[in-house]
XYZ file of C-alpha atoms in Angstrom:
594
model
C -4.931 -11.562 25.374
C -5.289 -12.983 21.894
C -3.731 -13.023 18.375
C -4.969 -10.882 15.606
C -7.737 -12.660 13.581
C -7.041 -13.068 9.850
C -8.256 -10.217 7.828
C -11.816 -11.045 6.821
C -12.325 -11.723 3.080
C -15.662 -10.875 1.459
C -17.174 -13.769 -0.385
C -19.291 -11.889 -2.920
C -19.749 -8.507 -4.502
C -23.067 -8.189 -2.708
C -21.201 -8.087 0.629
C -18.971 -5.306 -0.599
C -19.681 -1.619 0.077
C -21.136 0.231 -2.941
C -18.740 2.399 -4.976
C -20.809 5.520 -4.278
C -20.499 4.957 -0.528
C -16.653 4.520 -0.842
C -16.467 7.590 -2.972
C -18.442 9.635 -0.478
C -16.083 8.427 2.231
C -12.994 9.330 0.055
C -14.532 12.826 -0.549
C -15.121 13.397 3.082
C -11.714 12.226 4.330
C -9.315 13.108 1.492
C -10.888 15.408 -1.196
C -13.130 17.874 0.550
C -10.184 19.905 1.952
C -9.360 20.978 -1.604
C -12.911 22.243 -2.230
C -11.804 25.840 -3.038
C -9.458 24.714 -5.746
C -12.005 22.365 -7.185
C -14.716 25.016 -7.193
C -12.520 27.264 -9.291
C -11.761 24.297 -11.519
C -15.503 23.568 -11.996
C -15.961 27.229 -13.060
C -13.159 26.824 -15.711
C -14.745 23.470 -16.801
C -18.102 25.193 -17.218
C -16.518 27.823 -19.364
C -14.784 25.173 -21.477
C -17.904 23.194 -21.868
C -20.163 26.150 -22.679
C -17.663 27.316 -25.417
C -18.593 24.272 -27.522
C -22.338 25.016 -27.308
C -21.608 28.701 -28.256
C -19.656 27.511 -31.338
C -22.526 25.267 -32.431
C -25.017 28.154 -32.105
C -22.611 30.495 -34.203
C -23.000 28.074 -37.129
C -26.516 29.217 -37.977
C -25.598 32.932 -38.657
C -22.478 31.815 -40.410
C -24.690 29.912 -43.054
C -27.773 31.956 -43.023
C -26.540 35.506 -42.904
C -23.078 35.361 -44.505
C -22.663 32.379 -46.815
C -26.178 32.660 -48.313
C -25.697 36.411 -48.991
C -22.586 35.789 -51.084
C -20.870 38.694 -49.239
C -17.693 38.538 -47.004
C -19.064 41.376 -44.925
C -19.242 40.208 -41.348
C -16.981 37.138 -41.857
C -14.218 38.801 -39.874
C -16.456 39.384 -36.872
C -17.601 35.690 -36.970
C -14.114 34.441 -37.367
C -12.860 36.562 -34.444
C -15.767 35.318 -32.366
C -15.065 31.686 -33.103
C -11.329 32.239 -32.629
C -12.047 33.825 -29.204
C -14.357 30.899 -28.214
C -11.600 28.410 -28.914
C -8.966 30.552 -27.212
C -11.256 30.684 -24.029
C -11.785 26.971 -24.273
C -8.199 26.189 -24.614
C -7.144 28.504 -21.727
C -9.698 27.393 -19.256
C -9.170 23.731 -20.216
C -5.391 23.997 -19.615
C -5.735 25.616 -16.105
C -8.570 23.402 -14.871
C -6.513 20.320 -15.903
C -3.500 21.555 -13.978
C -5.616 22.323 -10.959
C -7.493 18.890 -11.028
C -4.322 16.786 -11.737
C -2.699 18.552 -8.834
C -5.663 17.721 -6.527
C -5.618 14.104 -7.741
C -1.856 13.743 -6.887
C -2.323 15.337 -3.439
C -5.273 12.974 -2.731
C -3.388 9.922 -3.749
C -0.106 10.623 -2.081
C -2.016 11.693 1.133
C -3.852 8.278 1.050
C -0.538 6.487 0.570
C 0.964 8.186 3.531
C -2.120 7.384 5.622
C -1.997 3.791 4.512
C 1.592 3.214 5.479
C 1.144 4.999 8.738
C -1.877 2.689 9.517
C -0.139 -0.421 8.308
C 2.645 0.099 10.812
C 0.132 0.037 13.614
C -1.014 -3.494 12.814
C 0.132 -6.664 14.481
C 2.705 -9.093 13.198
C 0.080 -11.726 12.560
C -1.304 -9.283 9.840
C 1.993 -9.264 8.052
C 2.246 -13.020 8.315
C -1.177 -13.197 6.470
C -0.404 -10.535 3.898
C 2.666 -10.758 1.620
C 4.856 -7.706 1.204
C 4.165 -7.575 -2.569
C 0.478 -7.580 -2.060
C 0.766 -4.769 0.523
C 3.045 -2.781 -1.875
C 0.387 -3.154 -4.605
C -2.384 -1.923 -2.399
C -0.324 1.070 -1.207
C 1.049 2.011 -4.769
C -1.202 0.274 -7.284
C -4.599 0.633 -5.809
C -4.084 4.158 -4.790
C -2.539 5.082 -8.107
C -5.660 3.707 -9.851
C -7.659 6.183 -7.872
C -5.950 9.210 -9.335
C -8.253 8.941 -12.405
C -11.238 9.161 -9.938
C -10.015 12.232 -8.310
C -8.858 14.059 -11.429
C -9.802 12.881 -14.806
C -13.149 11.583 -13.815
C -14.063 14.846 -11.952
C -12.867 16.764 -14.996
C -15.015 14.673 -17.362
C -18.023 15.003 -15.021
C -17.799 18.783 -14.827
C -16.718 19.643 -18.377
C -18.676 17.038 -20.307
C -21.901 17.640 -18.317
C -21.858 21.323 -19.136
C -20.887 20.623 -22.823
C -23.775 18.220 -23.076
C -26.245 20.551 -21.546
C -25.130 23.518 -23.773
C -25.298 21.424 -26.980
C -28.709 20.083 -25.979
C -29.880 23.549 -25.507
C -28.737 24.557 -29.001
C -30.524 21.487 -30.411
C -33.784 22.136 -28.619
C -33.653 25.783 -29.458
C -33.436 24.825 -33.151
C -35.991 22.126 -33.271
C -37.319 20.020 -30.244
C -38.648 17.349 -32.597
C -35.350 16.822 -34.401
C -33.951 16.507 -30.889
C -36.279 13.660 -29.967
C -35.537 11.807 -33.272
C -31.886 12.077 -32.638
C -31.856 10.883 -29.112
C -34.825 8.429 -29.239
C -32.402 5.390 -28.944
C -30.746 6.522 -25.720
C -33.277 4.920 -23.307
C -32.622 1.570 -25.004
C -29.083 1.647 -23.652
C -29.992 1.927 -19.975
C -30.189 -1.881 -19.290
C -27.084 -2.812 -21.396
C -25.168 -0.086 -19.740
C -26.122 -1.250 -16.280
C -25.082 -4.890 -17.278
C -21.705 -3.590 -18.514
C -21.116 -1.649 -15.144
C -21.668 -4.905 -13.194
C -19.387 -6.651 -15.512
C -16.683 -4.049 -15.166
C -16.855 -4.164 -11.364
C -16.404 -7.948 -11.290
C -13.440 -7.949 -13.601
C -11.859 -4.923 -11.971
C -11.856 -6.632 -8.499
C -10.346 -9.779 -10.033
C -7.739 -7.672 -11.896
C -6.641 -5.828 -8.800
C -6.324 -9.095 -6.920
C -4.304 -10.544 -9.807
C -2.095 -7.373 -9.741
C -1.378 -7.988 -6.033
C -0.213 -11.541 -6.937
C 1.995 -10.089 -9.547
C 3.743 -7.716 -7.062
C 4.092 -10.626 -4.594
C 5.791 -12.762 -7.145
C 8.233 -9.963 -8.136
C 8.978 -9.328 -4.461
C 9.826 -13.001 -3.855
C 12.010 -13.075 -7.050
C 14.072 -10.121 -6.224
C 14.521 -10.985 -2.531
C 15.495 -14.623 -3.462
C 17.538 -13.842 -6.483
C 20.680 -15.327 -4.788
C 18.822 -18.687 -4.174
C 17.478 -18.530 -7.704
C 20.944 -18.213 -9.289
C 22.686 -20.767 -7.070
C 19.977 -23.329 -7.784
C 19.669 -22.525 -11.399
C 16.002 -21.505 -11.095
C 16.034 -18.667 -13.635
C 13.963 -20.645 -16.150
C 11.581 -22.006 -13.526
C 10.928 -18.594 -11.963
C 10.583 -16.870 -15.358
C 7.873 -19.575 -16.148
C 6.097 -18.938 -12.869
C 6.082 -15.134 -13.485
C 4.799 -15.731 -16.914
C 1.836 -17.795 -15.572
C 1.221 -15.000 -13.017
C 1.048 -12.569 -15.831
C -1.462 -14.632 -17.644
C -3.599 -14.740 -14.637
C -3.350 -10.867 -14.556
C -4.039 -10.385 -18.191
C -7.225 -12.267 -18.364
C -9.317 -10.262 -15.996
C -7.534 -7.077 -16.969
C -8.510 -7.630 -20.649
C -12.026 -8.414 -19.697
C -12.250 -5.259 -17.722
C -11.037 -3.205 -20.698
C -13.591 -4.886 -22.905
C -16.214 -3.682 -20.570
C -14.940 -0.181 -20.537
C -14.630 -0.171 -24.347
C -18.305 -1.399 -24.598
C -19.812 1.821 -23.245
C -18.673 4.208 -26.020
C -19.267 1.586 -28.637
C -22.923 1.434 -27.723
C -23.104 5.287 -27.780
C -21.770 5.217 -31.276
C -24.418 2.876 -32.418
C -27.203 5.119 -31.114
C -25.257 8.153 -32.624
C -25.431 6.594 -36.036
C -29.238 6.044 -35.772
C -29.647 9.660 -34.650
C -27.716 11.066 -37.544
C -29.760 8.976 -40.012
C -33.026 10.206 -38.478
C -32.030 13.902 -38.350
C -30.770 13.648 -42.064
C -34.143 12.203 -43.186
C -36.543 14.448 -41.196
C -34.384 17.478 -41.381
C -33.853 17.249 -45.082
C -37.588 17.066 -45.521
C -38.172 20.311 -43.478
C -35.383 22.077 -45.437
C -36.861 21.144 -48.880
C -40.335 22.166 -47.628
C -38.853 25.555 -46.648
C -39.772 25.125 -42.969
C -36.097 25.268 -41.798
C -32.986 26.993 -43.043
C -29.690 25.416 -44.061
C -28.080 27.418 -41.226
C -30.473 25.921 -38.657
C -29.839 22.460 -39.896
C -26.053 22.908 -39.942
C -26.235 24.493 -36.376
C -28.259 21.453 -35.201
C -26.081 18.892 -37.083
C -22.945 20.471 -35.535
C -24.352 20.275 -32.074
C -25.445 16.682 -32.609
C -22.064 15.732 -34.000
C -20.314 17.431 -31.047
C -22.815 15.990 -28.536
C -21.956 12.256 -28.845
C -18.228 12.708 -27.879
C -18.993 14.019 -24.309
C -21.800 11.460 -24.086
C -19.188 8.705 -24.883
C -16.879 10.045 -22.175
C -19.769 10.182 -19.714
C -20.848 6.628 -20.539
C -17.363 5.358 -19.737
C -17.290 7.454 -16.708
C -19.382 4.878 -14.807
C -17.056 2.071 -15.857
C -14.051 4.025 -14.557
C -15.913 4.779 -11.303
C -16.586 0.995 -11.016
C -12.907 0.129 -11.658
C -11.715 2.830 -9.164
C -14.313 1.489 -6.663
C -12.616 -1.869 -6.785
C -9.232 -0.313 -5.783
C -10.981 1.942 -3.201
C -12.599 -1.074 -1.614
C -9.272 -2.771 -1.136
C -7.708 0.442 0.262
C -10.412 0.904 2.745
C -10.345 -2.819 3.677
C -6.784 -2.203 4.916
C -7.700 1.092 6.637
C -10.508 -0.554 8.477
C -8.115 -3.411 9.740
C -7.627 -2.743 13.508
C -4.672 -3.818 15.694
C -5.559 -6.046 18.613
C -2.334 -5.603 20.444
C -2.796 -2.150 21.822
C -1.853 -0.174 25.059
C -4.331 -0.374 27.833
C -6.620 2.570 28.599
C -5.019 2.937 32.044
C -1.253 2.059 31.640
C 0.867 1.301 34.561
C 4.527 2.652 34.670
C 7.022 -0.146 34.018
C 9.550 -0.743 36.711
C 12.840 -2.358 36.570
C 12.959 -5.927 37.846
C 13.079 -9.593 36.973
C 11.472 -10.917 33.758
C 8.914 -13.620 34.653
C 7.039 -15.988 32.339
C 4.169 -17.539 34.307
C 2.294 -20.519 32.630
C 2.393 -18.894 29.139
C 0.507 -20.710 26.332
C 0.817 -19.494 22.861
C 0.009 -20.941 19.340
C 0.374 -19.864 15.776
C -3.023 -20.684 14.471
C -3.625 -24.354 15.405
C 0.071 -25.008 16.096
C 0.983 -24.731 19.704
C 4.475 -23.291 20.427
C 4.598 -22.364 24.095
C 2.907 -24.837 26.462
C 2.808 -23.541 29.888
C 6.230 -21.946 29.770
C 7.372 -20.608 33.162
C 10.707 -19.232 34.096
C 12.323 -16.100 35.741
C 15.279 -14.206 34.341
C 16.947 -12.133 37.194
C 17.499 -8.475 36.717
C 21.027 -7.475 35.629
C 21.934 -11.109 34.884
C 22.300 -13.019 31.669
C 19.892 -15.888 31.052
C 20.427 -18.173 27.974
C 17.756 -20.139 26.094
C 18.881 -23.273 24.294
C 17.112 -26.147 22.658
C 16.242 -27.651 19.270
C 14.619 -25.608 16.506
C 10.966 -25.228 17.124
C 11.289 -25.297 20.962
C 9.839 -21.892 21.157
C 12.950 -19.810 21.961
C 12.352 -17.058 19.318
C 8.701 -16.854 20.327
C 9.789 -16.077 23.907
C 11.204 -12.741 22.476
C 8.179 -12.001 20.376
C 5.814 -12.525 23.298
C 8.045 -10.444 25.672
C 8.017 -7.457 23.207
C 4.281 -7.965 22.441
C 4.823 -8.665 18.784
C 2.337 -11.329 19.658
C 0.155 -11.846 22.744
C -0.069 -15.336 24.320
C -3.555 -17.026 24.620
C -3.028 -17.455 28.373
C -0.585 -16.865 31.081
C 1.190 -13.817 32.191
C 4.525 -12.148 31.350
C 5.862 -9.623 33.790
C 8.751 -7.129 34.259
C 8.968 -6.525 37.912
C 5.446 -6.716 39.193
C 3.857 -5.338 36.050
C 2.464 -7.418 33.245
C 3.690 -6.320 29.752
C 0.068 -5.851 28.592
C -0.525 -3.472 31.485
C 1.871 -0.819 30.312
C 2.127 1.366 27.152
C 3.629 -0.543 24.156
C 5.932 2.286 23.554
C 7.237 2.197 27.093
C 7.711 -1.530 26.910
C 9.697 -1.458 23.630
C 11.697 1.482 24.696
C 13.080 -0.627 27.565
C 14.127 -3.546 25.270
C 17.005 -3.604 22.630
C 17.191 -6.579 20.219
C 19.990 -7.928 18.157
C 18.893 -10.780 15.929
C 20.529 -13.295 13.639
C 19.062 -11.437 10.641
C 20.027 -7.808 10.901
C 17.473 -5.287 9.541
C 19.523 -2.535 7.758
C 17.862 0.090 5.630
C 19.335 1.584 2.417
C 20.837 4.629 4.271
C 24.247 5.492 5.625
C 25.861 3.523 8.495
C 25.405 6.634 10.770
C 21.656 6.766 9.922
C 21.216 3.035 10.595
C 22.886 3.260 13.980
C 20.811 6.402 14.748
C 17.622 4.376 14.582
C 18.465 3.266 18.119
C 17.885 6.900 19.265
C 16.646 9.316 16.716
C 17.625 12.237 18.925
C 21.198 11.097 19.453
C 24.060 13.362 18.592
C 26.682 12.490 15.920
C 29.167 12.123 18.970
C 27.064 9.648 20.762
C 26.658 7.612 17.494
C 30.416 7.638 16.967
C 31.027 6.457 20.481
C 28.406 3.539 20.010
C 30.272 2.676 16.735
C 33.629 2.595 18.542
C 32.199 0.426 21.276
C 30.762 -2.002 18.711
C 33.877 -2.092 16.637
C 32.078 -0.541 13.625
C 34.865 1.951 13.185
C 37.285 -0.960 12.587
C 35.735 -1.285 9.086
C 34.042 2.127 8.677
C 37.295 3.901 8.793
C 38.468 2.070 5.636
C 35.535 3.261 3.671
C 35.743 6.535 1.643
C 32.935 8.215 3.651
C 33.354 6.684 6.977
C 30.128 6.374 8.947
C 28.336 8.244 6.201
C 29.040 5.382 3.768
C 25.829 3.869 2.418
C 25.113 0.342 3.521
C 23.081 -0.615 0.273
C 19.667 -2.307 0.036
C 19.194 -4.426 3.099
C 22.777 -3.800 4.050
C 24.172 -5.667 0.922
C 27.324 -3.434 0.843
C 28.370 -4.924 4.220
C 29.507 -8.374 5.269
C 27.427 -10.430 7.851
C 29.807 -9.477 10.642
C 29.780 -5.859 9.711
C 26.022 -5.766 9.609
C 25.806 -7.375 13.093
C 28.208 -4.739 14.416
C 25.926 -1.904 13.062
C 23.011 -3.643 14.817
C 24.955 -3.883 18.134
C 25.996 -0.226 17.959
C 22.297 0.678 17.276
C 21.360 -1.367 20.422
C 24.217 0.404 22.392
C 22.881 3.813 21.318
C 19.330 2.767 22.500
C 20.838 1.969 25.978
C 17.766 -0.002 27.088
C 17.931 -1.906 30.341
C 16.815 -5.226 28.724
C 18.822 -6.808 25.994
C 17.547 -9.632 23.780
C 20.194 -11.554 21.646
C 18.848 -13.956 19.038
C 21.756 -16.110 17.969
C 23.687 -12.949 16.727
C 26.900 -14.814 15.838
C 25.414 -18.016 14.343
C 26.194 -17.184 10.713
C 29.591 -15.514 11.362
C 33.101 -16.751 10.710
C 35.611 -17.271 13.597
C 37.191 -13.654 13.178
C 33.833 -11.957 12.936
C 32.416 -13.908 15.770
C 35.321 -12.832 17.963
C 34.764 -9.083 17.036
C 31.010 -9.327 17.503
C 31.250 -11.375 20.730
C 33.404 -8.738 22.329
C 31.023 -6.113 21.352
C 28.144 -8.020 22.789
C 29.962 -8.545 26.001
C 30.361 -4.740 26.320
C 26.691 -4.314 25.371
C 25.408 -6.812 28.018
C 27.163 -5.282 30.954
C 24.773 -4.121 33.542
C 21.687 -5.135 31.488
C 19.093 -7.925 32.062
C 20.023 -10.116 29.058
C 18.148 -12.973 27.467
C 20.181 -14.710 24.787
C 19.292 -17.454 22.363
C 22.336 -19.592 21.708
C 23.136 -22.334 19.135
C 26.794 -22.603 20.046
C 26.907 -23.538 23.743
C 30.394 -22.393 23.987
C 29.067 -18.808 23.755
C 26.909 -19.073 26.930
C 29.255 -20.769 29.425
C 29.436 -17.576 31.426
C 25.635 -17.113 31.606
C 24.158 -16.856 35.130
C 21.365 -19.284 34.187
C 20.806 -21.439 31.109
C 17.288 -22.677 30.316
C 16.917 -25.795 28.191
C 13.588 -25.715 26.151
C 11.711 -28.480 24.580
C 8.312 -28.295 22.975
C 7.527 -24.929 24.444
C 8.517 -25.737 28.046
C 11.611 -25.460 30.221
C 12.835 -28.926 31.037
C 16.163 -27.997 32.681
C 17.781 -24.970 34.191
C 21.081 -24.086 35.820
C 24.629 -23.061 35.107
C 26.789 -24.581 32.373
C 28.676 -26.711 34.920
C 25.669 -27.885 36.870
C 23.719 -28.878 33.715
C 26.694 -30.824 32.527
C 26.890 -32.556 35.799
C 23.229 -33.545 35.711
C 23.821 -35.434 32.449
C 20.485 -34.665 31.029
C 19.405 -32.952 27.853
C 21.877 -30.119 28.059
C 24.784 -32.538 28.524
C 23.599 -34.613 25.503
C 23.425 -31.511 23.330
C 26.813 -30.346 24.485
C 28.261 -33.745 23.768
C 26.769 -33.760 20.252
C 28.210 -30.330 19.526
C 31.628 -31.384 20.764
C 31.644 -34.502 18.556
C 30.630 -32.244 15.531
C 33.065 -29.328 16.400
C 35.692 -29.675 19.062
C 35.801 -25.824 19.334
C 32.082 -25.650 20.318
């Protein structure tokens, strides 16, 4: 068994997958399922693009057959035809945009759901290495940046390609030599455009990383707002956020410079093309080799051609930028958990909890150093010791939030890594010192102990945990919202909700991690009574700071530097006069009620 290795970081763009490979993967996994809708949208794009070419072609008869004759006969027919072309273009454009935007939203939201589902399978070490704000930016920011790839980019690719082809056809039909003169500068742009694409990719990657740092900073500010206010850190934190914004702006502006460079180069070539056509086309008209109508038709097509070319040239830049986000998304999706269920899991029996020579380290810092002990089934075993002794790590290892580097942890005669993770965690209920409540009702938070529980079972758990003592005073009772992170409730009330959740789960093993350490005397009394009811008949491991709360424990383990150095009952440990007795004496001198 081993910890999850840190997420690998690529050191250069050469090591990264190519954007086209990532786009193919996105197409295969998330976009292909919508191909019928997209095929219909492509037909509409083709109609929209072809309508522009048809309009440019209509210019020739408008000048040669109508205006030059000096008669209004036939103008109505041409006007109706042009009006119909633009009506068709508008209608097809409207519906294809709706279809493609809908596909884009479905692709992005589907990717977000897949990301969150996958992230929840990863090990705790992954979440230690990746800040919440950075993960939020990947789930929301990076996938949101992909919407242009799955909607507007595809729209531009379909519509503007057809528009370009239809306009080129009109130009070639009118005069192929004029067409060569007009477009002779385009090959010159190939190398500069490739250089711009590489620049956009580099800056886009840096911009997405800076955006993740920005989200991380915001997450820290909002979660630590109380500390900020109490320590008068408003100005300091505003300054740190301002500096993070600067770090975000620099690569973002550079990326936009690259994106803006594409159409600018197209405009320069367009100007040269117009000059060439005016010069050579004017000579042909004066010589009588071409009509004014042919020139105007060609000139209209040329004038309309460069707009779709500008959009198509910027398309590569948008693909590069989206590729940077797509790379980050698939880097997450390709992260694999290392703490997994075995291929042939064993059923988990009831029995004693045994730690047998367990070694565990966070990186290079050892925490458990050959830890061995047995917690008897149906009894309460307390863990005491100084901070950093490894008490909380015992709970993390038992529930397989982390796996030790060596040694074995068993329940009965089955090691915890020999059974399914779901089975293991279903047998364990945890009440910690920091209660995790969600921005739902009290009832919904209790129900998380058993999602299939009835309202009656939840109400009974609430009574047994003394939740009803305060819930009955609220306007909506158990249906009252607890607020973000349980902010609408006091510390003691949050703990009682957590105890009710554990009661509803009704697991045979109970882990209590200093659940009363931050409570006042009255709250501690209520919570303590609820915990006593919860522990009845269960194998209980409790981490205790106040030794007075564990006097009745069947066994007390004194931990130091990741090992058990003493064990026994409260009275026997006091009689030994060792580490436990010294700790008890120190607490008595600080607090006579301890």
